Short mmCIF file of C-alpha atoms in Angstrom, two decimals:
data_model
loop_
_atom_site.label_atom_id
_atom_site.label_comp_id
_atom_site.label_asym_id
_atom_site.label_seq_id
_atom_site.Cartn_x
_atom_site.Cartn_y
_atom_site.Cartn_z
CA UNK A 1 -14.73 24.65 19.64
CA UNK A 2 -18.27 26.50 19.35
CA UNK A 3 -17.50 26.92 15.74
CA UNK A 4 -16.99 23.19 15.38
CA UNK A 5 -19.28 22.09 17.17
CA UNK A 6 -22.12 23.60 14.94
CA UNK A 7 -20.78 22.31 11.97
CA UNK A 8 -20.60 18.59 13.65
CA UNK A 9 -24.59 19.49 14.21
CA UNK A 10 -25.09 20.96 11.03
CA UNK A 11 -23.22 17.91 9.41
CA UNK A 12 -25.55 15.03 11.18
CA UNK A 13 -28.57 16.72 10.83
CA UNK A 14 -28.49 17.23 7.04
CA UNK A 15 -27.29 13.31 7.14
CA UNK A 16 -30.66 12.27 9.44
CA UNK A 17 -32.60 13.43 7.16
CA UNK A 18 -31.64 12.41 3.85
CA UNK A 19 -31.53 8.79 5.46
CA UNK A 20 -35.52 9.93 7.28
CA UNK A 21 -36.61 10.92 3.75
CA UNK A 22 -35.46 7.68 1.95
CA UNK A 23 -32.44 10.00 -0.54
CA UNK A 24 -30.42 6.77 -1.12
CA UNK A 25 -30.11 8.21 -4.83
CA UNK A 26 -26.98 9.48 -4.63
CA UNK A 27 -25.95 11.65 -8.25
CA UNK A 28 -22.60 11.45 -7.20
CA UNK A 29 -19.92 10.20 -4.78
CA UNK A 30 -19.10 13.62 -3.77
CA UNK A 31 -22.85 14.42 -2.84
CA UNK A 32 -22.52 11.23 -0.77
CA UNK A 33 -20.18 12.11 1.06
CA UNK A 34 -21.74 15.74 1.61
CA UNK A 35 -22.57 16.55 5.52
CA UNK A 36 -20.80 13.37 6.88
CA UNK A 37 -18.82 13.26 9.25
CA UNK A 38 -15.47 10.31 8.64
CA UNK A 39 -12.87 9.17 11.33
CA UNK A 40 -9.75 7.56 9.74
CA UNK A 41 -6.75 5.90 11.38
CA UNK A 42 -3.49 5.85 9.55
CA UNK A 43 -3.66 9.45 8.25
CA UNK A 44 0.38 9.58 8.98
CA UNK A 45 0.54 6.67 6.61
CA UNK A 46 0.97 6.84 2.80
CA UNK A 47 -2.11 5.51 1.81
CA UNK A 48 -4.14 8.02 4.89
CA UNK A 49 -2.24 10.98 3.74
CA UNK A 50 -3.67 10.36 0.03
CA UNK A 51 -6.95 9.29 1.53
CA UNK A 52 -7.73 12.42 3.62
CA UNK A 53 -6.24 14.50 0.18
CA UNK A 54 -8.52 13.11 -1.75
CA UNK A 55 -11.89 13.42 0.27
CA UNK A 56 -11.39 17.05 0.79
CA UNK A 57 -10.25 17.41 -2.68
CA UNK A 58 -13.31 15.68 -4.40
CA UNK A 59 -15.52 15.65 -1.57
CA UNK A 60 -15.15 19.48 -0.46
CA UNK A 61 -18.76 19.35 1.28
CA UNK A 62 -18.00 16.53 3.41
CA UNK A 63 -18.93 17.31 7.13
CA UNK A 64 -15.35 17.06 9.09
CA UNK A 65 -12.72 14.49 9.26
CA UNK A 66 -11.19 13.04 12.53
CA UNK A 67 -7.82 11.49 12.22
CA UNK A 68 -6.70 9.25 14.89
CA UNK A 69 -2.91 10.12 15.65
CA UNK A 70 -0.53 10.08 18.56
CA UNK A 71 2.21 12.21 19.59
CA UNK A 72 5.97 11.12 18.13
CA UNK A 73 9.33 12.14 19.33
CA UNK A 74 8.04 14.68 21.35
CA UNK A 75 6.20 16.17 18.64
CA UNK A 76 2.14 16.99 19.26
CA UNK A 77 -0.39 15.55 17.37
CA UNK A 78 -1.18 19.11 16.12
CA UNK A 79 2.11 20.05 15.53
CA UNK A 80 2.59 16.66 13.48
CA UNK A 81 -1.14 17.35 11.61
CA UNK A 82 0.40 20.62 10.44
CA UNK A 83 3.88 19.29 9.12
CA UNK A 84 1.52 16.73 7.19
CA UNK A 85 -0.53 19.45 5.98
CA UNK A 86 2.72 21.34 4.63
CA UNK A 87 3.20 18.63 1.99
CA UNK A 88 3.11 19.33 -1.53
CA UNK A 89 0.67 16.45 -1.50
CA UNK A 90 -1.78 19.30 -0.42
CA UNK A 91 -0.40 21.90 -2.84
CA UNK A 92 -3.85 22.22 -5.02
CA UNK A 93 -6.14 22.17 -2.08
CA UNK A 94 -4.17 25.13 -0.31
CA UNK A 95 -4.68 27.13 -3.66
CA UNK A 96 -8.03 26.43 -3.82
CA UNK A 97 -8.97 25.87 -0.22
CA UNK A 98 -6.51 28.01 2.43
CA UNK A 99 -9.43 27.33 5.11
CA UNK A 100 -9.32 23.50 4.56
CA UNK A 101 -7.47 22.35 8.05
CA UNK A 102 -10.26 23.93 9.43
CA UNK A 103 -12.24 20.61 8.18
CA UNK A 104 -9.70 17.99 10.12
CA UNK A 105 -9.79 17.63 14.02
CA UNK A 106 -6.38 15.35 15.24
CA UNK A 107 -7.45 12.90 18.11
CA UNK A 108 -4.76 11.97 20.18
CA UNK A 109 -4.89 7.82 20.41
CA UNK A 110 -2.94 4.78 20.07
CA UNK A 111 -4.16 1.59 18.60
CA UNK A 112 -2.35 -0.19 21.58
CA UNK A 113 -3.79 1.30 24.36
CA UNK A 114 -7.40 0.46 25.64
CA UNK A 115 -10.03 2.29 24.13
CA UNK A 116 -7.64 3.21 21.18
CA UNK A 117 -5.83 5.63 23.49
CA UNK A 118 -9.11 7.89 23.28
CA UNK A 119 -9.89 10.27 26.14
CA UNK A 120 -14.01 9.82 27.35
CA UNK A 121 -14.53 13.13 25.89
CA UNK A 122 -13.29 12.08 22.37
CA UNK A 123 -14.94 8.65 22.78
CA UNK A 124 -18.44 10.79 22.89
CA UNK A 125 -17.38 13.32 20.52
CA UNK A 126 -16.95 10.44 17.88
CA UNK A 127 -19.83 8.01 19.34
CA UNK A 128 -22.27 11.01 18.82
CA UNK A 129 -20.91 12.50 14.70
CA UNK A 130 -18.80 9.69 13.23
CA UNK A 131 -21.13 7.85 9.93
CA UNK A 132 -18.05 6.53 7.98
CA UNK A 133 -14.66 5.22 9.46
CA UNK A 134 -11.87 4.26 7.20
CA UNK A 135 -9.36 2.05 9.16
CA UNK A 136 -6.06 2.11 7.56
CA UNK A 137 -3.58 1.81 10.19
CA UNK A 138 -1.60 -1.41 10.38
CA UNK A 139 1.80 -2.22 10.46
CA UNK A 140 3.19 -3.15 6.95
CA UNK A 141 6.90 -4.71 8.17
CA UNK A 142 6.77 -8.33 6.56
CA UNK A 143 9.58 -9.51 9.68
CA UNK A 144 7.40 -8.10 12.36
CA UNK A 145 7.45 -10.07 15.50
CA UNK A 146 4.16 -11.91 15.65
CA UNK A 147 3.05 -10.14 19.12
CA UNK A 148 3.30 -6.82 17.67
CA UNK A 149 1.72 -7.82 14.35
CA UNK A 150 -1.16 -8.81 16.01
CA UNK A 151 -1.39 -5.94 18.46
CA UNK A 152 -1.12 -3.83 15.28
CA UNK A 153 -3.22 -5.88 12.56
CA UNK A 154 -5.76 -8.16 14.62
CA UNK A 155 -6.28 -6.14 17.77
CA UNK A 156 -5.99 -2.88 16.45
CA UNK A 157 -9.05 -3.53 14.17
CA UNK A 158 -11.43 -5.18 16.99
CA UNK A 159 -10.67 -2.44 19.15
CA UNK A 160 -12.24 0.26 16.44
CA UNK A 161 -15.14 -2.13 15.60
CA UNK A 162 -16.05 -1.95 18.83
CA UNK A 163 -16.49 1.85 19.07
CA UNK A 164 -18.29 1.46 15.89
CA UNK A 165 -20.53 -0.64 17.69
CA UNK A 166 -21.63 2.67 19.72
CA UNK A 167 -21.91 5.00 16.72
CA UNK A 168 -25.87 5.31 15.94
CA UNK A 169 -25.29 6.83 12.64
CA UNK A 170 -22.71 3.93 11.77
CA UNK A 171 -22.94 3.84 7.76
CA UNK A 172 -19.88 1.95 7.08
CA UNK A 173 -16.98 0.73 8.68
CA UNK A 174 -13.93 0.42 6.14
CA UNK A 175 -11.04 -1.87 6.69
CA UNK A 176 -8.20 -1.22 4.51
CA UNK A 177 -6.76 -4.93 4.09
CA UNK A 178 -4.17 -6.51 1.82
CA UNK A 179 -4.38 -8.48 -1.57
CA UNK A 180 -2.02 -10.58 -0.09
CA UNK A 181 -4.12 -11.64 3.21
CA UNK A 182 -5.26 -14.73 0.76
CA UNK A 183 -1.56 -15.66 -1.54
CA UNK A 184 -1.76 -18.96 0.12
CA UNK A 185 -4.91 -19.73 -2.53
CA UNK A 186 -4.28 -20.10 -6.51
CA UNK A 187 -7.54 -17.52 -6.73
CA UNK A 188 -8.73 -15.62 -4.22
CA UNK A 189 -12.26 -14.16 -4.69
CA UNK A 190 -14.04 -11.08 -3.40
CA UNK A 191 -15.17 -13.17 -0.02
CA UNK A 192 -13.94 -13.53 3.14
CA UNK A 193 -11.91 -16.81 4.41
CA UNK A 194 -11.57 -18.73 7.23
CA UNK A 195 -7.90 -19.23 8.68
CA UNK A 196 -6.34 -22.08 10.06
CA UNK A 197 -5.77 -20.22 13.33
CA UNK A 198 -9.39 -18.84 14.90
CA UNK A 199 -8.18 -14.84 16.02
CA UNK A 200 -9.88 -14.86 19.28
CA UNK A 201 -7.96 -18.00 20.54
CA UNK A 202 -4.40 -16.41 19.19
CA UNK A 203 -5.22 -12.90 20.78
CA UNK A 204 -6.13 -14.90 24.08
CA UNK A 205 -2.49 -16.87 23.82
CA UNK A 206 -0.69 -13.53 22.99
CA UNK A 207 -2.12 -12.00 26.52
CA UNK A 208 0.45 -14.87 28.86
CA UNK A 209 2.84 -16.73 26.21
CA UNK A 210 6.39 -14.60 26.47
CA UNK A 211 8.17 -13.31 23.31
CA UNK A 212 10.68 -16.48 23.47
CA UNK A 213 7.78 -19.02 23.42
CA UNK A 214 5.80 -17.36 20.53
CA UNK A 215 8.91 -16.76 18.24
CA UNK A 216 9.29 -20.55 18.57
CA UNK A 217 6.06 -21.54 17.41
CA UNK A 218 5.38 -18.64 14.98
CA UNK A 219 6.69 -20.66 12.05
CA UNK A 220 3.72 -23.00 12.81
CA UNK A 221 1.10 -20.66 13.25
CA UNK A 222 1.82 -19.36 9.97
CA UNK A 223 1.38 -22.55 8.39
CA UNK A 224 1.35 -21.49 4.17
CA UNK A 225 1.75 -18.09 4.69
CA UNK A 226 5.00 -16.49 4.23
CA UNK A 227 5.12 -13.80 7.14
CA UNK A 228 3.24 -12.40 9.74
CA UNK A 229 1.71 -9.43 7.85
CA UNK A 230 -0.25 -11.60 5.54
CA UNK A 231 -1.09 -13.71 8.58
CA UNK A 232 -2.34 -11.15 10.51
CA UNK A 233 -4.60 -9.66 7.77
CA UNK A 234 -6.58 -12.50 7.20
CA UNK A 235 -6.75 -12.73 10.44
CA UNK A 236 -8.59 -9.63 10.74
CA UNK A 237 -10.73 -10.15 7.77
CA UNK A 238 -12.46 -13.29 9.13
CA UNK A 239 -12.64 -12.04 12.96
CA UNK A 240 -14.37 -8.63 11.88
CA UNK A 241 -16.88 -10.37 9.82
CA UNK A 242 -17.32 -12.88 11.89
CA UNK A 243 -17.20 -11.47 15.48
CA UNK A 244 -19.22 -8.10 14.18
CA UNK A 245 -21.12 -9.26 11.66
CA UNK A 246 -24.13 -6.96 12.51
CA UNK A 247 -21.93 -3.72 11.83
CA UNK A 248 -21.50 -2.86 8.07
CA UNK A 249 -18.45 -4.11 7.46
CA UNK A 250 -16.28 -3.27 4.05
CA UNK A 251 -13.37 -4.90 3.22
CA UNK A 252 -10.65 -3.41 0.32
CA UNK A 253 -7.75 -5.63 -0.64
CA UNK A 254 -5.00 -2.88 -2.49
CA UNK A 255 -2.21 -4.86 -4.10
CA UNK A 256 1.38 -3.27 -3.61
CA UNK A 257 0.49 0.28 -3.76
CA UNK A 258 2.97 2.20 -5.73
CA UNK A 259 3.16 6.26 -6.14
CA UNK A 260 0.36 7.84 -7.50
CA UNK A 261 -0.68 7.92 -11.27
CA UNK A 262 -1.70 11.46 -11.51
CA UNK A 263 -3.43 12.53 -8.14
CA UNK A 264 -2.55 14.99 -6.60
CA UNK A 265 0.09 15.07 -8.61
CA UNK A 266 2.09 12.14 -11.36
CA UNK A 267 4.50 10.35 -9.18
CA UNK A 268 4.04 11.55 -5.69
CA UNK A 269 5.68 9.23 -3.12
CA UNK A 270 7.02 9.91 0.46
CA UNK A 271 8.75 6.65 1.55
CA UNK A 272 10.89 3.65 0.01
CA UNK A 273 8.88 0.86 1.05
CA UNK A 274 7.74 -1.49 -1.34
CA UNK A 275 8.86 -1.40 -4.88
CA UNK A 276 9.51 2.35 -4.41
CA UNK A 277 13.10 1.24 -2.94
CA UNK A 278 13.72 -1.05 -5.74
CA UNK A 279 13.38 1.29 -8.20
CA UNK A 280 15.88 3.81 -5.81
CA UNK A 281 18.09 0.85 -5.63
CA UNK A 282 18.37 0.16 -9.39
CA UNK A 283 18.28 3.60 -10.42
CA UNK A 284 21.35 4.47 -7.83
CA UNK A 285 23.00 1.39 -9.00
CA UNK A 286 23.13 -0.29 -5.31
CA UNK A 287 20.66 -3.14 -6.25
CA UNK A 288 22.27 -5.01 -9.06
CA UNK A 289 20.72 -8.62 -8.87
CA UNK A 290 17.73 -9.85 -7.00
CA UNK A 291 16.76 -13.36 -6.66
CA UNK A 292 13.06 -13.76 -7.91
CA UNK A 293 11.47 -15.14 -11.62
CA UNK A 294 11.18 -12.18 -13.78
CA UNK A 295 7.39 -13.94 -15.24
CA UNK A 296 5.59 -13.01 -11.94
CA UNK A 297 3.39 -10.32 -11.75
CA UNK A 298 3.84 -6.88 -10.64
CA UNK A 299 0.84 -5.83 -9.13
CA UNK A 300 1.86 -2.57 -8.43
CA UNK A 301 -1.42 0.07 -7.99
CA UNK A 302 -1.05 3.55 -7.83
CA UNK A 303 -1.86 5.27 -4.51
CA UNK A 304 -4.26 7.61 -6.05
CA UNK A 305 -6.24 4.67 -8.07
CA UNK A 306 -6.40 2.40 -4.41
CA UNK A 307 -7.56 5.66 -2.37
CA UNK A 308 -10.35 6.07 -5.38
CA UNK A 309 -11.53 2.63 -4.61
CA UNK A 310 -11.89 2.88 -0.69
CA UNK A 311 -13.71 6.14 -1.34
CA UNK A 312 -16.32 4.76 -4.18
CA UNK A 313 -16.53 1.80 -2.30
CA UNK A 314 -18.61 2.90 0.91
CA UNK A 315 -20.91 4.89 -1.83
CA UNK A 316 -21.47 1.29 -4.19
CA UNK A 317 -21.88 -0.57 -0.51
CA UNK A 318 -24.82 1.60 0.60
CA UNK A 319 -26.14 2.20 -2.99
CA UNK A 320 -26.26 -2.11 -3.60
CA UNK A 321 -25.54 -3.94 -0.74
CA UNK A 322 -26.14 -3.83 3.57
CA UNK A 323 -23.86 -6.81 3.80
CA UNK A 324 -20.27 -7.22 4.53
CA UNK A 325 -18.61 -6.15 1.00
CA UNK A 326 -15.12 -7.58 0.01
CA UNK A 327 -13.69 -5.19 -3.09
CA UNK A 328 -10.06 -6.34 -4.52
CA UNK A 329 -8.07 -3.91 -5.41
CA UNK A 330 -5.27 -5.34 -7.86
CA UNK A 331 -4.46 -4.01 -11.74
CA UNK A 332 -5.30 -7.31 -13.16
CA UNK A 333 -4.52 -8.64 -16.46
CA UNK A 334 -5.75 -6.41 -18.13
CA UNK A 335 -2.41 -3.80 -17.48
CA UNK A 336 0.10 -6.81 -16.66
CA UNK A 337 3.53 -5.54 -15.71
CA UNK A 338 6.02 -8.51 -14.76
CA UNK A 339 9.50 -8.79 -12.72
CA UNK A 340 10.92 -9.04 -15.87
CA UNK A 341 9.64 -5.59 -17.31
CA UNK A 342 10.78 -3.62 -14.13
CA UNK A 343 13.74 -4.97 -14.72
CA UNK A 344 14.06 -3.71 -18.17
CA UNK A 345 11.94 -0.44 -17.68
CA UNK A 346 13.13 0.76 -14.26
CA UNK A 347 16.99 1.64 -15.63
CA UNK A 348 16.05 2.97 -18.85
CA UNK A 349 13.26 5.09 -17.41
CA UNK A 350 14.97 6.76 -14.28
CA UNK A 351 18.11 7.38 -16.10
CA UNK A 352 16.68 9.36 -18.89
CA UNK A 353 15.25 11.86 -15.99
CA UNK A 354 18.07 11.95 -13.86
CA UNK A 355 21.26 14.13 -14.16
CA UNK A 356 24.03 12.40 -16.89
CA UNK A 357 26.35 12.41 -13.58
CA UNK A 358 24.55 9.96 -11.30
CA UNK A 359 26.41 6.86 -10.55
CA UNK A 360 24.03 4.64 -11.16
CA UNK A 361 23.08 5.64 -14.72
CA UNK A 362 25.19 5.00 -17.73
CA UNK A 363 25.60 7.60 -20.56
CA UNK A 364 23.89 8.61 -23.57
CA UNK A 365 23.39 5.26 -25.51
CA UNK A 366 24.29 5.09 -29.12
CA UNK A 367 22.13 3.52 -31.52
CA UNK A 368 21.00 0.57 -31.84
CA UNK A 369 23.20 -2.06 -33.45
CA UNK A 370 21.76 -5.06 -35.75
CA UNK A 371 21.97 -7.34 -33.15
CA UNK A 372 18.93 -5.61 -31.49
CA UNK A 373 21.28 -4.48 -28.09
CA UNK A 374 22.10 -0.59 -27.41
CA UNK A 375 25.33 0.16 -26.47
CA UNK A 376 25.60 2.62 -23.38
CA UNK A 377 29.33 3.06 -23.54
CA UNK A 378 29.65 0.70 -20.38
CA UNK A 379 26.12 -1.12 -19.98
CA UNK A 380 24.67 -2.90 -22.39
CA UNK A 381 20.56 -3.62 -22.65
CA UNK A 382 18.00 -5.91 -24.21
CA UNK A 383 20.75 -7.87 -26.04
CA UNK A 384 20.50 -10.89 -27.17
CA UNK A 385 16.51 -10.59 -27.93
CA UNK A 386 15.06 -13.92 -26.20
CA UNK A 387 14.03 -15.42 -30.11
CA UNK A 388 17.57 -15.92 -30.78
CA UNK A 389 18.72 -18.38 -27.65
CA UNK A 390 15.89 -19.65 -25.13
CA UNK A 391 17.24 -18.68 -21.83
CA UNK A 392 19.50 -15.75 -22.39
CA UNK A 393 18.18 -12.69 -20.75
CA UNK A 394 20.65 -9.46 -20.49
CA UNK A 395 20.12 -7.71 -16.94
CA UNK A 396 21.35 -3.92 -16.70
CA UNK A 397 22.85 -3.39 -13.65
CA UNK A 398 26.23 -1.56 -12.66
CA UNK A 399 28.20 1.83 -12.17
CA UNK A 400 30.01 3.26 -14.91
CA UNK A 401 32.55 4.44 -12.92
CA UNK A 402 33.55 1.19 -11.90
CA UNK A 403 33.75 -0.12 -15.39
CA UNK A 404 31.49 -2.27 -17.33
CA UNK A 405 29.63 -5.08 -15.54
CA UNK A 406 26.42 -6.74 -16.42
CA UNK A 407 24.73 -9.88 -15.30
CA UNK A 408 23.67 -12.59 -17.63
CA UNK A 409 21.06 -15.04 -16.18
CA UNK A 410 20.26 -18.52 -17.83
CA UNK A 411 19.13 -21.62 -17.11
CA UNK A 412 22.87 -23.36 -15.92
CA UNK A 413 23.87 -20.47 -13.65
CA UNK A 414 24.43 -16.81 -13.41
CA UNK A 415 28.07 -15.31 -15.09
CA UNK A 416 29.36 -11.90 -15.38
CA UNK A 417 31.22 -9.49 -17.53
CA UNK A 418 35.21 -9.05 -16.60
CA UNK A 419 35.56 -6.12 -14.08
CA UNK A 420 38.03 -4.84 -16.66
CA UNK A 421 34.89 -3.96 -19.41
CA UNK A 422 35.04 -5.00 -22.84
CA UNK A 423 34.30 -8.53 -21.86
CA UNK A 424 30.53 -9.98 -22.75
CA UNK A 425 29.21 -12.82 -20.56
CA UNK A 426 28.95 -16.41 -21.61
CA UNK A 427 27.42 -19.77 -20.87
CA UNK A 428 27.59 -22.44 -23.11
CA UNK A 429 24.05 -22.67 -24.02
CA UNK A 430 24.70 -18.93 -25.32
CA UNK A 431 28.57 -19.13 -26.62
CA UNK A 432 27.67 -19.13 -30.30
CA UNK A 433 25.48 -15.96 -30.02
CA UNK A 434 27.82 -14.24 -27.68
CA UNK A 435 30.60 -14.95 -30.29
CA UNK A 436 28.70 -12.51 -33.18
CA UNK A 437 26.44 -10.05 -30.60
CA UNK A 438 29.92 -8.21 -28.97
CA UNK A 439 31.70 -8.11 -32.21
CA UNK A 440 28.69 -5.95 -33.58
CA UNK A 441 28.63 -3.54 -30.54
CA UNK A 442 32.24 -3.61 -30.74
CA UNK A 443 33.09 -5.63 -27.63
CA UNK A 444 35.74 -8.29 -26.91
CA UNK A 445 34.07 -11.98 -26.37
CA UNK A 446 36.04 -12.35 -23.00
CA UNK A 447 33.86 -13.81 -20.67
CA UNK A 448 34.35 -14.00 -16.96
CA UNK A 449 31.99 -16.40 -14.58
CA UNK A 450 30.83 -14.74 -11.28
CA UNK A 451 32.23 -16.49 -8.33
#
């Protein structure tokens, strides 16, 4: 404790007085960061896991983190710290760093409770060191009950803006938001907007309407948006920059964040939320349809690449702007990946790293015929191409063990190959091509429509 309690002292000094002498000229992000002291909620999350990686990684003079954390099926916050810690997520940093958990302090809290759960001693510790707090905790279920989505989402995020209000070296207070907080708008800029509902009167209903009574009128409430998760975040948005407009408030908007590109390491991922489980699904052969159009976007950003933003973003907010900052975080057009091309690259990508004897991958594919579609022995891809017939678009989906059986989609209904295999899929739109494609891959034209 003596030990850490210099360094805290250290750590705010050297901060005092590069703000006393007027050293906003910062050479680098890392030298930012460099004697501050951060508090960030969420560290048991994907994104916070990646986030406190990548501070100590690229940051390694940064003062000392606090994460925010509660105990879990009986399991102590420190005890839950050090299983995090024992990730290969933190593989390079033990290698180079075997002394960096002496940099993170756990606090045991609970966005729920008053006060965030924080014992007065805590409170003080954090009130007296804390210049930058990342807030990254939320609840990310799209079917959440609305109480607990605003518990999680609205209150969660008043109740740390108001212990930022107490924090005299206060440089920043980072809210880690949603892309999606806005999808009820054609274009949603880098600004804040106002919701239907105003927060304060919806957090003062939640306090004596019952469960019963708020399901019933949650439909509502949510007015254009499709769930209580995008709800709730622009919820949060407007009441933080509206209710604590004097604290220095920055907002990031991440997209659907996917693994990570090549931080710490290509393809890290702990979980099967978000697209992660529909790539599991497809590559396992358990998700063989999915309603949806294959032209929308798939704004899929890698962990590492969001976690870069929230970082540089408290360095470009101090560097060019005191005022509430909205950054969003999305991959834009200019890497555009639809429905449509997950569709086509999730199969052929997983299956050519997995082992030949997972049921959900087909074998080797033979090459490909003059027709432009690959046979796979009992899946067939990318056949017909979409020049030939508008409309036609071949889906891979099935288990080879159960014989052949792919999905055709067009525009008069969805049809299926025969259980048997050696059948192609038909409509009539597509009959003449489907007549000359299965004779080339050496397939029967026997065509089967999906009940």
């Amino acid at each position: 404790k003596q030990q850490l309690a210099m360094s805290l002292n250290l750590a705010t000094e050297s901060s005092e007085k590069n703000e006393l002498a007027g050293q906003p000229s910062f050479q680098s992000i890392s030298e930012f960061y460099a004697g501050k002291n951060v508090l960030i909620t969420g560290i048991t999350g994907f994104l916070g896991k990646v986030l406190l990686e990548k501070l100590l990684w690229s940051c390694p003079q940064i003062g000392h983190i606090f994460a925010l954390m509660r105990p879990k099926r009986g399991e102590s916050i420190g005890a839950r710290l050090d299983s995090l810690l024992a990730s290969r997520l933190f593989d390079r940093l033990r290698q180079d760093r075997p002394d960096f958990r002496s940099q993170i302090s756990p606090l045991q809290g609970d966005l729920y409770e008053p006060n965030l759960g924080l014992s007065q001693k805590d409170i003080e510790l954090l009130i007296r060191n804390v210049s930058i707090v990342f807030h990254s905790a939320a609840t990310v279920r799209f079917d959440e009950h609305l109480k607990i989505a605003v518990q999680m989402n609205l209150e969660g995020p008043k109740k740390v803006a108001e212990l930022c209000e107490r924090m005299p070296h206060l440089e920043a207070l980072v809210h880690v938001s949603t892309a999606y907080a806005n999808c009820d708008r054609r274009v949603v800029e880098e600004a804040v907007y106002a919701p239907e509902v105003h927060p304060q009167k919806l957090l003062d209903a939640i306090e004596w309407m019952d469960d019963d009574v708020l399901e019933q009128v949650t439909p509502r409430l949510l007015g254009q948006k499709p769930n209580t998760y995008t709800f709730t975040k622009q919820l949060a948005e407007f009441y933080l920059t509206d209710r604590f407009s004097h604290l220095p408030i920055v907002i990031v908007r991440p997209s659907i964040v996917g693994a990570s590109w090549q931080e710490p390491l290509p393809g890290w991922v702990d979980n099967f939320n978000g697209p992660t489980g529909v790539f599991a699904a497809i590559s396992k052969g358990l998700l063989r349809m999915m309603q949806g159009d294959v032209r929308c976007k798939a704004d899929i950003i890698p962990v590492d690449i969001a976690t870069n933003i929230i970082i540089s973003s408290v360095w470009n907010f101090r560097l060019f702007s005191r005022q509430a900052t909205v950054y969003n975080a999305g991959v834009g057009p200019g890497n555009r990946l639809t429905w449509g091309d997950v569709e086509r690259i999730t199969p052929s990508t997983l299956c050519a790293t997995r082992p030949k004897a997972s049921s959900g991958c087909p074998r080797p594919a033979s090459p490909p015929t003059r027709c432009g579609a690959t046979s796979t022995g009992c899946l067939i891809t990318s056949c017909p191409p979409a020049s030939w017939i508008s409309g036609c678009t071949l889906v891979a989906a099935g288990l080879c063990s159960s014989g052949c059986r792919t999905a055709l989609e067009s525009r008069p209904g969805l049809w299926t190959i025969s259980p048997a295999g050696n059948g192609c899929s038909t409509t009539p739109m597509c009959s003449a091509l489907w007549t000359e494609c299965p004779r080339l891959i050496g397939l029967s034209s026997t065509a089967t429509p999906l009940k």
